[in-house]
mmCIF file of C-alpha atoms in Angstrom:
data_model
loop_
_atom_site.group_PDB
_atom_site.id
_atom_site.type_symbol
_atom_site.label_atom_id
_atom_site.label_comp_id
_atom_site.label_asym_id
_atom_site.label_seq_id
_atom_site.Cartn_x
_atom_site.Cartn_y
_atom_site.Cartn_z
ATOM 1 C CA UNK A 18 -68.706 -247.787 -155.360
ATOM 2 C CA UNK A 19 -72.346 -247.310 -154.303
ATOM 3 C CA UNK A 20 -74.130 -249.879 -152.158
ATOM 4 C CA UNK A 21 -76.381 -250.888 -155.070
ATOM 5 C CA UNK A 22 -73.358 -251.772 -157.199
ATOM 6 C CA UNK A 23 -71.708 -253.647 -154.344
ATOM 7 C CA UNK A 24 -74.889 -255.629 -153.758
ATOM 8 C CA UNK A 25 -75.360 -256.438 -157.461
ATOM 9 C CA UNK A 26 -71.820 -257.775 -157.600
ATOM 10 C CA UNK A 27 -72.712 -260.319 -154.886
ATOM 11 C CA UNK A 28 -73.449 -263.730 -156.390
ATOM 12 C CA UNK A 29 -75.577 -266.220 -154.550
ATOM 13 C CA UNK A 30 -76.081 -269.962 -155.072
ATOM 14 C CA UNK A 31 -78.841 -272.347 -156.140
ATOM 15 C CA UNK A 32 -80.918 -272.069 -152.968
ATOM 16 C CA UNK A 33 -84.630 -271.634 -153.941
ATOM 17 C CA UNK A 34 -84.835 -268.011 -152.839
ATOM 18 C CA UNK A 35 -87.769 -267.487 -155.235
ATOM 19 C CA UNK A 36 -89.989 -269.650 -153.000
ATOM 20 C CA UNK A 37 -89.972 -267.059 -150.191
ATOM 21 C CA UNK A 38 -92.349 -264.073 -150.067
ATOM 22 C CA UNK A 39 -90.682 -260.976 -151.486
ATOM 23 C CA UNK A 40 -90.203 -259.121 -148.191
ATOM 24 C CA UNK A 41 -88.426 -262.169 -146.758
ATOM 25 C CA UNK A 42 -86.355 -262.993 -149.837
ATOM 26 C CA UNK A 43 -85.063 -259.421 -149.935
ATOM 27 C CA UNK A 44 -84.014 -259.682 -146.290
ATOM 28 C CA UNK A 45 -82.310 -263.038 -146.927
ATOM 29 C CA UNK A 46 -80.303 -261.557 -149.788
ATOM 30 C CA UNK A 47 -79.211 -258.630 -147.662
ATOM 31 C CA UNK A 48 -78.186 -260.853 -144.736
ATOM 32 C CA UNK A 49 -76.221 -263.085 -147.107
ATOM 33 C CA UNK A 50 -74.528 -260.031 -148.608
ATOM 34 C CA UNK A 51 -73.683 -258.186 -145.406
ATOM 35 C CA UNK A 52 -72.262 -261.270 -143.691
ATOM 36 C CA UNK A 53 -70.700 -262.817 -146.815
ATOM 37 C CA UNK A 54 -72.482 -266.146 -146.514
ATOM 38 C CA UNK A 55 -74.266 -268.292 -149.125
ATOM 39 C CA UNK A 56 -77.966 -267.676 -149.687
ATOM 40 C CA UNK A 57 -78.603 -271.170 -148.326
ATOM 41 C CA UNK A 58 -77.104 -270.301 -144.947
ATOM 42 C CA UNK A 59 -79.153 -267.125 -144.617
ATOM 43 C CA UNK A 60 -82.269 -268.734 -146.103
ATOM 44 C CA UNK A 61 -82.253 -271.611 -143.624
ATOM 45 C CA UNK A 62 -82.083 -269.198 -140.686
ATOM 46 C CA UNK A 63 -85.034 -267.188 -141.998
ATOM 47 C CA UNK A 64 -87.067 -270.312 -142.787
ATOM 48 C CA UNK A 65 -86.671 -271.617 -139.238
ATOM 49 C CA UNK A 66 -87.585 -268.223 -137.824
ATOM 50 C CA UNK A 67 -90.689 -267.795 -139.977
ATOM 51 C CA UNK A 68 -91.935 -271.247 -138.959
ATOM 52 C CA UNK A 69 -91.520 -270.282 -135.311
ATOM 53 C CA UNK A 70 -93.370 -266.963 -135.450
ATOM 54 C CA UNK A 71 -96.193 -268.267 -137.668
ATOM 55 C CA UNK A 72 -96.753 -271.786 -136.328
ATOM 56 C CA UNK A 73 -99.039 -270.802 -133.432
ATOM 57 C CA UNK A 74 -101.282 -268.725 -135.714
ATOM 58 C CA UNK A 75 -101.704 -270.947 -138.753
ATOM 59 C CA UNK A 76 -101.791 -274.611 -139.738
ATOM 60 C CA UNK A 77 -100.441 -275.877 -143.035
ATOM 61 C CA UNK A 78 -102.837 -277.411 -145.594
ATOM 62 C CA UNK A 79 -102.551 -281.187 -145.601
ATOM 63 C CA UNK A 80 -103.830 -284.152 -147.557
ATOM 64 C CA UNK A 81 -103.644 -286.162 -144.330
ATOM 65 C CA UNK A 82 -106.145 -284.137 -142.299
ATOM 66 C CA UNK A 83 -108.989 -281.794 -143.126
ATOM 67 C CA UNK A 84 -107.861 -279.589 -140.233
ATOM 68 C CA UNK A 85 -104.361 -279.285 -141.647
ATOM 69 C CA UNK A 86 -101.183 -279.948 -139.695
ATOM 70 C CA UNK A 87 -98.646 -277.829 -137.820
ATOM 71 C CA UNK A 88 -96.470 -275.663 -140.036
ATOM 72 C CA UNK A 89 -93.609 -276.527 -137.683
ATOM 73 C CA UNK A 90 -90.279 -277.384 -139.308
ATOM 74 C CA UNK A 91 -86.976 -279.082 -138.552
ATOM 75 C CA UNK A 92 -84.297 -277.025 -140.296
ATOM 76 C CA UNK A 93 -80.756 -278.433 -140.299
ATOM 77 C CA UNK A 94 -77.792 -276.549 -141.745
ATOM 78 C CA UNK A 95 -74.213 -277.789 -141.882
ATOM 79 C CA UNK A 96 -71.732 -274.911 -141.967
ATOM 80 C CA UNK A 97 -68.238 -274.351 -140.517
ATOM 81 C CA UNK A 98 -67.653 -272.626 -137.206
ATOM 82 C CA UNK A 99 -66.959 -268.906 -137.361
ATOM 83 C CA UNK A 100 -68.379 -268.467 -140.867
ATOM 84 C CA UNK A 101 -71.641 -266.666 -140.065
ATOM 85 C CA UNK A 102 -74.215 -269.045 -138.569
ATOM 86 C CA UNK A 103 -74.980 -266.915 -135.531
ATOM 87 C CA UNK A 104 -75.075 -263.542 -137.307
ATOM 88 C CA UNK A 105 -77.643 -264.941 -139.759
ATOM 89 C CA UNK A 106 -79.770 -266.140 -136.850
ATOM 90 C CA UNK A 107 -79.377 -262.739 -135.213
ATOM 91 C CA UNK A 108 -80.805 -261.000 -138.292
ATOM 92 C CA UNK A 109 -83.621 -263.496 -138.788
ATOM 93 C CA UNK A 110 -84.600 -263.684 -135.119
ATOM 94 C CA UNK A 111 -83.931 -260.112 -134.005
ATOM 95 C CA UNK A 112 -87.535 -259.269 -133.119
ATOM 96 C CA UNK A 113 -88.632 -262.566 -131.603
ATOM 97 C CA UNK A 114 -85.495 -262.807 -129.440
ATOM 98 C CA UNK A 115 -86.013 -259.238 -128.256
ATOM 99 C CA UNK A 116 -89.623 -259.979 -127.297
ATOM 100 C CA UNK A 117 -88.649 -263.258 -125.628
ATOM 101 C CA UNK A 118 -85.936 -261.482 -123.630
ATOM 102 C CA UNK A 119 -88.357 -258.750 -122.506
ATOM 103 C CA UNK A 120 -90.936 -261.357 -121.506
ATOM 104 C CA UNK A 121 -88.366 -263.264 -119.461
ATOM 105 C CA UNK A 122 -87.181 -260.070 -117.770
ATOM 106 C CA UNK A 123 -90.744 -259.153 -116.771
ATOM 107 C CA UNK A 124 -91.435 -262.725 -115.655
ATOM 108 C CA UNK A 125 -88.396 -262.731 -113.378
ATOM 109 C CA UNK A 126 -89.541 -259.524 -111.693
ATOM 110 C CA UNK A 127 -93.081 -260.860 -111.293
ATOM 111 C CA UNK A 128 -91.849 -264.201 -109.961
ATOM 112 C CA UNK A 129 -89.515 -262.560 -107.451
ATOM 113 C CA UNK A 130 -92.401 -260.410 -106.193
ATOM 114 C CA UNK A 131 -94.637 -263.496 -105.959
ATOM 115 C CA UNK A 132 -92.085 -265.323 -103.824
ATOM 116 C CA UNK A 133 -92.167 -262.605 -101.177
ATOM 117 C CA UNK A 134 -95.947 -262.433 -100.893
ATOM 118 C CA UNK A 135 -97.384 -263.521 -97.536
ATOM 119 C CA UNK A 136 -98.633 -267.090 -97.699
ATOM 120 C CA UNK A 137 -102.286 -266.061 -97.357
ATOM 121 C CA UNK A 138 -101.955 -263.697 -100.342
ATOM 122 C CA UNK A 139 -100.215 -266.160 -102.628
ATOM 123 C CA UNK A 140 -101.992 -267.118 -105.792
ATOM 124 C CA UNK A 141 -100.810 -269.335 -108.629
ATOM 125 C CA UNK A 142 -97.205 -268.479 -109.565
ATOM 126 C CA UNK A 143 -96.697 -266.614 -112.850
ATOM 127 C CA UNK A 144 -96.122 -268.824 -115.876
ATOM 128 C CA UNK A 145 -92.715 -268.899 -117.483
ATOM 129 C CA UNK A 146 -92.977 -267.266 -120.955
ATOM 130 C CA UNK A 147 -89.774 -268.763 -122.396
ATOM 131 C CA UNK A 148 -90.284 -269.972 -125.956
ATOM 132 C CA UNK A 149 -86.767 -270.079 -127.461
ATOM 133 C CA UNK A 150 -84.403 -272.845 -126.341
ATOM 134 C CA UNK A 151 -80.663 -272.894 -127.038
ATOM 135 C CA UNK A 152 -79.338 -275.717 -124.849
ATOM 136 C CA UNK A 153 -81.977 -278.212 -123.795
ATOM 137 C CA UNK A 154 -83.029 -281.802 -123.184
ATOM 138 C CA UNK A 155 -86.249 -283.361 -124.396
ATOM 139 C CA UNK A 156 -87.569 -283.693 -120.843
ATOM 140 C CA UNK A 157 -86.723 -280.058 -120.157
ATOM 141 C CA UNK A 158 -88.539 -278.985 -123.324
ATOM 142 C CA UNK A 159 -91.621 -281.038 -122.413
ATOM 143 C CA UNK A 160 -91.716 -279.504 -118.960
ATOM 144 C CA UNK A 161 -91.337 -275.959 -120.297
ATOM 145 C CA UNK A 162 -94.028 -276.481 -122.919
ATOM 146 C CA UNK A 163 -96.464 -278.092 -120.484
ATOM 147 C CA UNK A 164 -96.187 -275.412 -117.815
ATOM 148 C CA UNK A 165 -95.246 -272.408 -119.938
ATOM 149 C CA UNK A 166 -97.343 -269.525 -121.136
ATOM 150 C CA UNK A 167 -96.415 -269.611 -124.828
ATOM 151 C CA UNK A 168 -97.997 -271.743 -127.546
ATOM 152 C CA UNK A 169 -95.054 -271.498 -129.933
ATOM 153 C CA UNK A 170 -91.580 -272.880 -129.203
ATOM 154 C CA UNK A 171 -88.321 -273.411 -131.049
ATOM 155 C CA UNK A 172 -85.022 -275.095 -130.306
ATOM 156 C CA UNK A 173 -82.704 -272.764 -132.198
ATOM 157 C CA UNK A 174 -78.929 -272.782 -131.964
ATOM 158 C CA UNK A 175 -75.799 -272.295 -134.014
ATOM 159 C CA UNK A 176 -74.107 -274.845 -131.745
ATOM 160 C CA UNK A 177 -75.578 -278.081 -133.048
ATOM 161 C CA UNK A 178 -73.583 -280.105 -130.522
ATOM 162 C CA UNK A 179 -76.234 -279.087 -127.976
ATOM 163 C CA UNK A 180 -78.560 -281.437 -129.860
ATOM 164 C CA UNK A 181 -76.375 -284.099 -131.477
ATOM 165 C CA UNK A 182 -73.800 -284.418 -128.687
ATOM 166 C CA UNK A 183 -76.100 -283.471 -125.831
ATOM 167 C CA UNK A 184 -77.630 -285.750 -123.222
ATOM 168 C CA UNK A 185 -80.862 -286.457 -125.119
ATOM 169 C CA UNK A 186 -79.190 -288.108 -128.141
ATOM 170 C CA UNK A 187 -76.210 -289.592 -126.303
ATOM 171 C CA UNK A 188 -77.961 -291.471 -123.535
ATOM 172 C CA UNK A 189 -79.717 -294.823 -123.282
ATOM 173 C CA UNK A 190 -82.989 -292.943 -123.870
ATOM 174 C CA UNK A 191 -82.041 -291.727 -127.356
ATOM 175 C CA UNK A 192 -84.872 -293.677 -129.011
ATOM 176 C CA UNK A 193 -87.438 -292.150 -126.663
ATOM 177 C CA UNK A 194 -85.985 -288.670 -127.200
ATOM 178 C CA UNK A 195 -86.266 -289.033 -130.972
ATOM 179 C CA UNK A 196 -89.905 -290.103 -130.689
ATOM 180 C CA UNK A 197 -90.686 -287.113 -128.465
ATOM 181 C CA UNK A 198 -89.081 -284.626 -130.877
ATOM 182 C CA UNK A 199 -90.836 -286.245 -133.849
ATOM 183 C CA UNK A 200 -94.213 -285.973 -132.101
ATOM 184 C CA UNK A 201 -93.636 -282.357 -131.090
ATOM 185 C CA UNK A 202 -92.843 -281.295 -134.669
ATOM 186 C CA UNK A 203 -95.619 -283.387 -136.218
ATOM 187 C CA UNK A 204 -98.490 -282.828 -133.786
ATOM 188 C CA UNK A 205 -97.653 -280.305 -131.060
ATOM 189 C CA UNK A 206 -99.029 -282.771 -128.491
ATOM 190 C CA UNK A 207 -97.556 -284.605 -125.529
ATOM 191 C CA UNK A 208 -98.866 -287.010 -122.937
ATOM 192 C CA UNK A 209 -95.848 -287.942 -120.883
ATOM 193 C CA UNK A 210 -96.499 -289.815 -117.634
ATOM 194 C CA UNK A 211 -93.441 -289.793 -115.386
ATOM 195 C CA UNK A 212 -92.820 -292.151 -112.476
ATOM 196 C CA UNK A 213 -93.241 -290.437 -109.114
ATOM 197 C CA UNK A 214 -93.759 -287.083 -110.833
ATOM 198 C CA UNK A 215 -96.103 -284.540 -109.313
ATOM 199 C CA UNK A 216 -96.729 -282.780 -112.607
ATOM 200 C CA UNK A 217 -96.892 -285.062 -115.626
ATOM 201 C CA UNK A 218 -96.381 -283.374 -118.968
ATOM 202 C CA UNK A 219 -99.598 -283.116 -120.948
ATOM 203 C CA UNK A 220 -100.495 -280.515 -123.548
ATOM 204 C CA UNK A 221 -102.295 -280.177 -126.851
ATOM 205 C CA UNK A 222 -102.286 -277.642 -129.667
ATOM 206 C CA UNK A 223 -98.834 -276.214 -129.000
ATOM 207 C CA UNK A 224 -96.223 -275.853 -131.712
ATOM 208 C CA UNK A 225 -92.528 -276.760 -131.808
ATOM 209 C CA UNK A 226 -89.805 -276.275 -134.426
ATOM 210 C CA UNK A 227 -86.080 -276.981 -134.562
ATOM 211 C CA UNK A 228 -83.523 -274.773 -136.298
ATOM 212 C CA UNK A 229 -80.118 -276.350 -135.815
ATOM 213 C CA UNK A 230 -76.863 -275.211 -137.399
ATOM 214 C CA UNK A 231 -73.954 -277.532 -136.877
ATOM 215 C CA UNK A 232 -70.366 -278.126 -137.934
ATOM 216 C CA UNK A 233 -69.612 -281.032 -140.266
ATOM 217 C CA UNK A 234 -67.531 -282.868 -137.669
ATOM 218 C CA UNK A 235 -70.563 -282.983 -135.348
ATOM 219 C CA UNK A 236 -73.151 -283.704 -138.033
ATOM 220 C CA UNK A 237 -71.338 -286.508 -139.881
ATOM 221 C CA UNK A 238 -71.772 -289.219 -137.211
ATOM 222 C CA UNK A 239 -75.454 -288.266 -136.867
ATOM 223 C CA UNK A 240 -76.085 -288.444 -140.605
ATOM 224 C CA UNK A 241 -74.661 -291.969 -140.639
ATOM 225 C CA UNK A 242 -76.487 -293.087 -137.516
ATOM 226 C CA UNK A 243 -78.983 -295.845 -138.374
ATOM 227 C CA UNK A 244 -81.269 -295.003 -135.461
ATOM 228 C CA UNK A 245 -81.595 -291.342 -136.441
ATOM 229 C CA UNK A 246 -82.217 -292.319 -140.055
ATOM 230 C CA UNK A 247 -84.572 -295.248 -139.561
ATOM 231 C CA UNK A 248 -86.689 -293.670 -136.809
ATOM 232 C CA UNK A 249 -87.694 -290.862 -139.155
ATOM 233 C CA UNK A 250 -85.840 -288.093 -137.352
ATOM 234 C CA UNK A 251 -83.596 -287.112 -140.258
ATOM 235 C CA UNK A 252 -86.409 -287.769 -142.739
ATOM 236 C CA UNK A 253 -88.158 -284.663 -141.374
ATOM 237 C CA UNK A 254 -85.146 -282.430 -141.981
ATOM 238 C CA UNK A 255 -85.065 -279.498 -144.410
ATOM 239 C CA UNK A 256 -81.356 -279.771 -145.069
ATOM 240 C CA UNK A 257 -78.638 -277.533 -146.515
ATOM 241 C CA UNK A 258 -74.851 -277.813 -146.479
ATOM 242 C CA UNK A 259 -73.498 -274.845 -148.468
ATOM 243 C CA UNK A 260 -69.813 -274.127 -148.946
ATOM 244 C CA UNK A 261 -68.501 -270.931 -147.326
ATOM 245 C CA UNK A 262 -67.788 -268.044 -149.676
ATOM 246 C CA UNK A 263 -64.237 -266.739 -150.178
ATOM 247 C CA UNK A 264 -63.399 -264.003 -147.729
ATOM 248 C CA UNK A 265 -63.940 -260.582 -149.265
ATOM 249 C CA UNK A 266 -61.755 -257.569 -148.778
ATOM 250 C CA UNK A 267 -63.047 -254.930 -146.394
ATOM 251 C CA UNK A 268 -63.043 -251.492 -148.029
ATOM 252 C CA UNK A 269 -63.875 -248.031 -146.754
ATOM 253 C CA UNK A 270 -67.217 -248.239 -148.583
ATOM 254 C CA UNK A 271 -68.222 -251.575 -147.081
ATOM 255 C CA UNK A 272 -66.965 -250.552 -143.628
ATOM 256 C CA UNK A 273 -69.387 -247.612 -143.686
ATOM 257 C CA UNK A 274 -72.403 -249.821 -144.420
ATOM 258 C CA UNK A 275 -74.776 -250.284 -141.460
ATOM 259 C CA UNK A 276 -76.975 -253.373 -141.898
ATOM 260 C CA UNK A 277 -79.388 -252.275 -139.138
ATOM 261 C CA UNK A 278 -80.285 -249.254 -141.293
ATOM 262 C CA UNK A 279 -81.070 -251.324 -144.391
ATOM 263 C CA UNK A 280 -84.659 -250.806 -145.584
ATOM 264 C CA UNK A 281 -85.171 -254.430 -146.646
ATOM 265 C CA UNK A 282 -84.125 -255.721 -143.234
ATOM 266 C CA UNK A 283 -86.233 -253.102 -141.465
ATOM 267 C CA UNK A 284 -89.268 -254.112 -143.538
ATOM 268 C CA UNK A 285 -88.723 -257.743 -142.558
ATOM 269 C CA UNK A 286 -88.427 -256.831 -138.867
ATOM 270 C CA UNK A 287 -91.661 -254.824 -139.107
ATOM 271 C CA UNK A 288 -93.397 -257.891 -140.560
ATOM 272 C CA UNK A 289 -92.088 -260.059 -137.715
ATOM 273 C CA UNK A 290 -93.296 -257.572 -135.118
ATOM 274 C CA UNK A 291 -96.733 -257.400 -136.735
ATOM 275 C CA UNK A 292 -97.124 -261.183 -136.715
ATOM 276 C CA UNK A 293 -95.833 -261.561 -133.176
ATOM 277 C CA UNK A 294 -97.922 -258.773 -131.648
ATOM 278 C CA UNK A 295 -101.182 -259.229 -133.574
ATOM 279 C CA UNK A 296 -103.530 -261.724 -131.845
ATOM 280 C CA UNK A 297 -105.059 -262.809 -135.138
ATOM 281 C CA UNK A 298 -104.032 -262.050 -138.695
ATOM 282 C CA UNK A 299 -106.427 -262.915 -141.487
ATOM 283 C CA UNK A 300 -103.943 -262.210 -144.263
#
């Protein structure tokens, strides 16, 4: 059976795939096919990624402000463990994670060299370029955004317990943490004055998204939590909870398929690289 026939035999779900630009929708379909996941699972990963790579370059039109508002998003996907959350994120975020890793590698070298400079030759230390968080706290995110080099950040993980069972939402400061995350998504601003802190966190015109995939057992208590619901945190969510697809038999034909050679995925990765490496894109 040829790849085209295999792909045509793959049936998706009711996720609004038509709302994505063609180059992205094609990539979503291929990711869903190769990893045998619902379109909703793949689509959520790509939507979070596209918000991250575009949010520092564009603002979304808004009826609330003539200047628009951040096109930052909070994407939440409930899906079982081991069913394809991470591989979808790997496809969607391949280019940005590669660039972020290279930036961090270069930063570490530069910082190590800076540390060994004679005191009279020392200048300001290099700025940390990290922009993708996996395990974090709200205070850690504020600090990284305030002192970091990037203008675009995302908390992206397939282990949603880092958010919902982590320190920020399980401590006595949960209400404050929710307000901070709401403000970061809505405005990209922070003015956080800390007691006895040398460097208080202040910044403006930075962008922050969340792309959280989580198992049902972790998400259920959060979805029924009055504080998370009433404080507007869950009201900002673009939510999907698709059912896993039946496991498909691996054949010699499907075993020979190499997703990294797929033209639709390569076209999507080229688009990501263009957006991420072009200082300003008019179109």
